[in-house]
Short mmCIF file of N, CA and C in Angstrom, two decimals:
data_model
loop_
_atom_site.label_atom_id
_atom_site.label_comp_id
_atom_site.label_asym_id
_atom_site.label_seq_id
_atom_site.Cartn_x
_atom_site.Cartn_y
_atom_site.Cartn_z
N MET A 20 14.85 -2.07 -10.17
CA MET A 20 13.69 -2.98 -8.88
C MET A 20 12.45 -0.83 -9.10
N GLU A 21 11.24 -1.18 -9.31
CA GLU A 21 10.04 -0.13 -9.52
C GLU A 21 10.16 0.20 -8.22
N THR A 22 10.39 2.11 -7.75
CA THR A 22 9.36 2.42 -6.67
C THR A 22 8.05 3.13 -6.66
N LEU A 23 6.95 2.39 -6.23
CA LEU A 23 5.33 3.56 -6.48
C LEU A 23 5.58 4.52 -6.98
N ASP A 24 4.96 5.40 -7.74
CA ASP A 24 5.51 6.84 -7.66
C ASP A 24 4.02 7.50 -7.02
N LEU A 25 4.40 8.75 -7.04
CA LEU A 25 3.12 9.45 -5.44
C LEU A 25 3.02 10.85 -6.05
N THR A 26 4.12 10.69 -7.16
CA THR A 26 4.14 12.21 -7.74
C THR A 26 2.68 13.02 -8.41
N ASP A 27 2.00 11.75 -9.12
CA ASP A 27 0.16 12.60 -9.36
C ASP A 27 -0.47 11.88 -8.64
N GLY A 28 -0.45 11.73 -7.17
CA GLY A 28 -1.30 11.02 -6.68
C GLY A 28 -0.68 9.10 -6.53
N PHE A 29 -2.33 7.90 -6.44
CA PHE A 29 -1.67 6.91 -6.16
C PHE A 29 -2.65 6.32 -6.93
N SER A 30 -2.70 5.41 -8.05
CA SER A 30 -3.28 4.29 -8.66
C SER A 30 -3.40 2.64 -8.19
N ILE A 31 -4.23 2.88 -7.57
CA ILE A 31 -3.49 0.76 -7.68
C ILE A 31 -3.71 -0.09 -9.12
N HIS A 32 -4.80 0.35 -9.83
CA HIS A 32 -4.41 0.36 -11.25
C HIS A 32 -3.32 0.58 -12.64
N ASP A 33 -2.07 1.43 -11.66
CA ASP A 33 -1.09 1.12 -12.46
C ASP A 33 -0.31 0.54 -11.83
N TYR A 34 -0.66 -0.46 -10.83
CA TYR A 34 0.54 -1.43 -10.48
C TYR A 34 -0.34 -3.04 -10.33
N ARG A 35 -1.55 -2.90 -10.83
CA ARG A 35 -2.17 -4.48 -10.45
C ARG A 35 -1.46 -5.12 -11.01
N HIS A 36 -0.74 -5.18 -12.28
CA HIS A 36 -0.04 -6.52 -12.44
C HIS A 36 0.74 -7.01 -11.43
N GLY A 37 1.63 -6.39 -10.34
CA GLY A 37 2.44 -7.09 -9.45
C GLY A 37 1.73 -6.37 -8.17
N LEU A 38 0.69 -6.00 -7.85
CA LEU A 38 -0.08 -6.10 -6.51
C LEU A 38 -1.52 -7.39 -6.62
N LYS A 39 -1.06 -7.98 -5.37
CA LYS A 39 -2.66 -8.98 -5.69
C LYS A 39 -3.75 -8.88 -4.18
N LEU A 40 -4.98 -8.15 -5.07
CA LEU A 40 -5.87 -7.93 -3.66
C LEU A 40 -5.94 -9.05 -2.49
N LEU A 41 -6.03 -8.41 -1.85
CA LEU A 41 -6.12 -8.97 -0.10
C LEU A 41 -7.49 -9.53 0.14
N ARG A 42 -7.78 -7.83 0.37
CA ARG A 42 -9.48 -7.74 1.03
C ARG A 42 -9.38 -6.19 0.89
N GLN A 43 -11.12 -6.06 0.38
CA GLN A 43 -11.31 -4.39 -0.09
C GLN A 43 -12.51 -4.72 0.47
N ASP A 44 -12.96 -3.46 0.86
CA ASP A 44 -14.37 -3.01 1.78
C ASP A 44 -14.44 -1.45 0.82
N GLY A 45 -15.27 -0.48 1.64
CA GLY A 45 -15.71 1.30 1.55
C GLY A 45 -14.92 1.52 2.00
N GLU A 46 -13.64 1.33 3.16
CA GLU A 46 -12.79 2.26 3.44
C GLU A 46 -11.40 1.86 3.15
N ARG A 47 -11.20 1.10 2.54
CA ARG A 47 -9.35 0.49 2.88
C ARG A 47 -9.29 -0.75 1.92
N THR A 48 -7.91 -1.17 0.92
CA THR A 48 -7.26 -1.97 0.61
C THR A 48 -6.23 -2.40 0.58
N LEU A 49 -5.95 -3.25 0.86
CA LEU A 49 -4.53 -4.12 1.04
C LEU A 49 -4.77 -5.08 0.38
N LEU A 50 -3.14 -5.36 0.11
CA LEU A 50 -2.72 -6.13 -1.48
C LEU A 50 -1.25 -6.45 -0.95
N GLU A 51 -0.92 -7.27 -1.62
CA GLU A 51 0.57 -7.57 -0.92
C GLU A 51 1.28 -7.37 -2.17
N ASN A 52 2.59 -7.42 -2.39
CA ASN A 52 4.09 -7.07 -3.07
C ASN A 52 4.06 -8.54 -4.25
N ARG A 53 3.65 -8.59 -5.27
CA ARG A 53 4.46 -9.91 -5.25
C ARG A 53 5.32 -9.74 -6.77
N ALA A 54 5.54 -8.54 -6.87
CA ALA A 54 6.90 -7.62 -7.98
C ALA A 54 8.02 -6.91 -7.23
N GLU A 55 8.21 -6.92 -6.20
CA GLU A 55 8.94 -6.40 -5.57
C GLU A 55 8.91 -4.65 -5.45
N TYR A 56 7.66 -3.95 -5.63
CA TYR A 56 7.95 -2.65 -5.37
C TYR A 56 9.29 -2.10 -4.19
N ALA A 57 9.62 -0.99 -4.37
CA ALA A 57 10.09 -0.76 -3.98
C ALA A 57 9.02 0.50 -3.29
N CYS A 58 9.11 0.14 -1.56
CA CYS A 58 8.45 1.81 -0.90
C CYS A 58 8.92 3.05 -1.59
N PRO A 59 7.66 4.11 -1.59
CA PRO A 59 8.25 5.34 -1.76
C PRO A 59 8.87 6.15 -0.29
N ALA A 60 8.70 5.69 0.48
CA ALA A 60 9.43 6.40 1.81
C ALA A 60 10.62 6.37 1.81
N CYS A 61 11.13 4.39 2.23
CA CYS A 61 12.38 4.21 2.38
C CYS A 61 13.20 3.41 0.92
N GLY A 62 12.67 3.42 0.32
CA GLY A 62 13.21 2.52 -0.90
C GLY A 62 13.68 0.96 -0.88
N ASP A 63 13.14 0.31 0.05
CA ASP A 63 12.86 -1.33 0.08
C ASP A 63 11.90 -1.92 -0.43
N PRO A 64 12.21 -3.06 -0.96
CA PRO A 64 10.77 -3.49 -0.78
C PRO A 64 9.93 -3.66 -0.10
N PHE A 65 8.44 -3.64 0.18
CA PHE A 65 7.55 -3.91 1.28
C PHE A 65 6.78 -5.12 0.89
N GLU A 66 5.95 -5.54 1.80
CA GLU A 66 5.89 -6.71 1.90
C GLU A 66 3.51 -6.86 1.77
N ARG A 67 3.48 -5.69 1.78
CA ARG A 67 1.66 -5.31 2.33
C ARG A 67 1.90 -3.69 2.31
N LEU A 68 0.46 -3.54 1.55
CA LEU A 68 0.15 -2.24 1.44
C LEU A 68 -1.38 -1.85 1.61
N LEU A 69 -1.23 -1.43 2.55
CA LEU A 69 -3.01 -0.89 3.50
C LEU A 69 -2.99 0.78 2.34
N VAL A 70 -4.35 1.17 1.83
CA VAL A 70 -4.68 2.01 1.14
C VAL A 70 -5.83 2.33 1.84
N THR A 71 -6.09 3.32 2.10
CA THR A 71 -7.43 4.12 2.57
C THR A 71 -7.25 5.52 2.10
N GLU A 72 -8.65 6.43 2.04
CA GLU A 72 -8.82 7.75 1.91
C GLU A 72 -9.53 8.07 3.68
N ASN A 73 -9.73 7.30 4.58
CA ASN A 73 -9.77 7.90 5.77
C ASN A 73 -8.66 9.02 6.28
N ALA A 74 -9.01 9.57 7.22
CA ALA A 74 -8.34 10.60 7.66
C ALA A 74 -7.00 9.50 9.03
N VAL A 75 -8.18 8.86 9.80
CA VAL A 75 -7.25 7.54 10.61
C VAL A 75 -7.81 6.70 10.43
N HIS A 76 -7.22 6.26 11.22
CA HIS A 76 -6.88 4.41 10.57
C HIS A 76 -6.45 3.60 12.19
N SER A 77 -7.18 2.82 12.66
CA SER A 77 -6.24 1.73 13.90
C SER A 77 -5.77 0.15 13.36
N PHE A 78 -4.89 -0.32 14.20
CA PHE A 78 -4.56 -1.82 13.55
C PHE A 78 -4.77 -2.83 14.77
N GLN A 79 -5.31 -3.79 14.36
CA GLN A 79 -5.66 -4.88 15.47
C GLN A 79 -4.63 -5.39 15.79
N THR A 80 -4.20 -6.02 14.58
CA THR A 80 -2.49 -6.76 14.68
C THR A 80 -1.50 -6.24 14.34
N PRO A 81 -0.47 -5.77 15.47
CA PRO A 81 0.67 -5.04 14.24
C PRO A 81 1.33 -6.00 13.76
N PRO A 82 2.23 -5.37 12.46
CA PRO A 82 3.22 -6.28 11.56
C PRO A 82 4.51 -6.06 12.31
N SER A 83 5.17 -7.72 12.00
CA SER A 83 6.20 -7.99 12.60
C SER A 83 7.60 -6.98 12.14
N GLY A 84 7.23 -6.46 11.34
CA GLY A 84 8.80 -5.44 10.53
C GLY A 84 8.21 -4.15 11.07
N PRO A 85 9.01 -3.74 10.32
CA PRO A 85 9.03 -1.72 10.04
C PRO A 85 7.53 -1.55 9.77
N ILE A 86 7.77 0.16 9.41
CA ILE A 86 6.20 0.48 8.73
C ILE A 86 6.70 1.82 7.98
N CYS A 87 6.02 1.90 7.09
CA CYS A 87 6.40 3.16 6.26
C CYS A 87 5.14 3.56 6.41
N LEU A 88 5.09 5.56 6.13
CA LEU A 88 3.97 5.89 5.65
C LEU A 88 4.02 6.57 4.36
N ALA A 89 3.21 6.94 3.66
CA ALA A 89 3.24 7.99 2.42
C ALA A 89 1.78 8.53 2.23
N ARG A 90 1.50 9.12 2.15
CA ARG A 90 0.36 10.75 2.01
C ARG A 90 0.69 11.13 0.58
N THR A 91 -0.97 11.21 -0.16
CA THR A 91 -0.69 11.85 -1.06
C THR A 91 -2.34 12.68 -0.96
N GLY A 92 -2.81 13.82 -1.86
CA GLY A 92 -3.21 14.37 -1.72
C GLY A 92 -5.12 13.49 -0.92
N GLU A 93 -5.14 12.57 -1.98
CA GLU A 93 -6.49 11.93 -1.30
C GLU A 93 -6.19 10.84 -0.21
N LYS A 94 -5.14 10.25 -0.53
CA LYS A 94 -5.10 8.23 0.14
C LYS A 94 -3.22 8.43 1.22
N LEU A 95 -4.10 7.56 2.67
CA LEU A 95 -2.93 7.36 3.54
C LEU A 95 -2.34 5.87 2.88
N LEU A 96 -1.27 5.24 2.41
CA LEU A 96 -0.43 4.21 2.32
C LEU A 96 0.33 4.38 3.31
N VAL A 97 -0.15 3.37 3.51
CA VAL A 97 0.75 2.10 5.20
C VAL A 97 1.05 1.37 3.88
N LEU A 98 3.03 1.28 4.46
CA LEU A 98 3.61 -0.22 3.47
C LEU A 98 4.40 -0.49 4.67
N THR A 99 4.20 -2.47 5.17
CA THR A 99 4.94 -3.21 6.34
C THR A 99 5.84 -3.96 5.48
N HIS A 100 6.96 -3.75 6.09
CA HIS A 100 8.11 -4.81 5.30
C HIS A 100 8.56 -6.13 5.95
#
């Protein structure tokens, strides 16, 4: 199982073959993990990935499982399990 590599930042294009775009607007991108990539925070496969360059973000509906956070220099990644 391949882990998302955040060493030099994060680019969705590096993982596009295994991530399905669910929603995208000017502030955030929501993706589904179809390739069972491993979470860079805990190492377990994650279900969804939210990517944002905003410094803050709020959620209307909390996920039912664990949440992991990872930060690159420019992006905040929120991974739900």
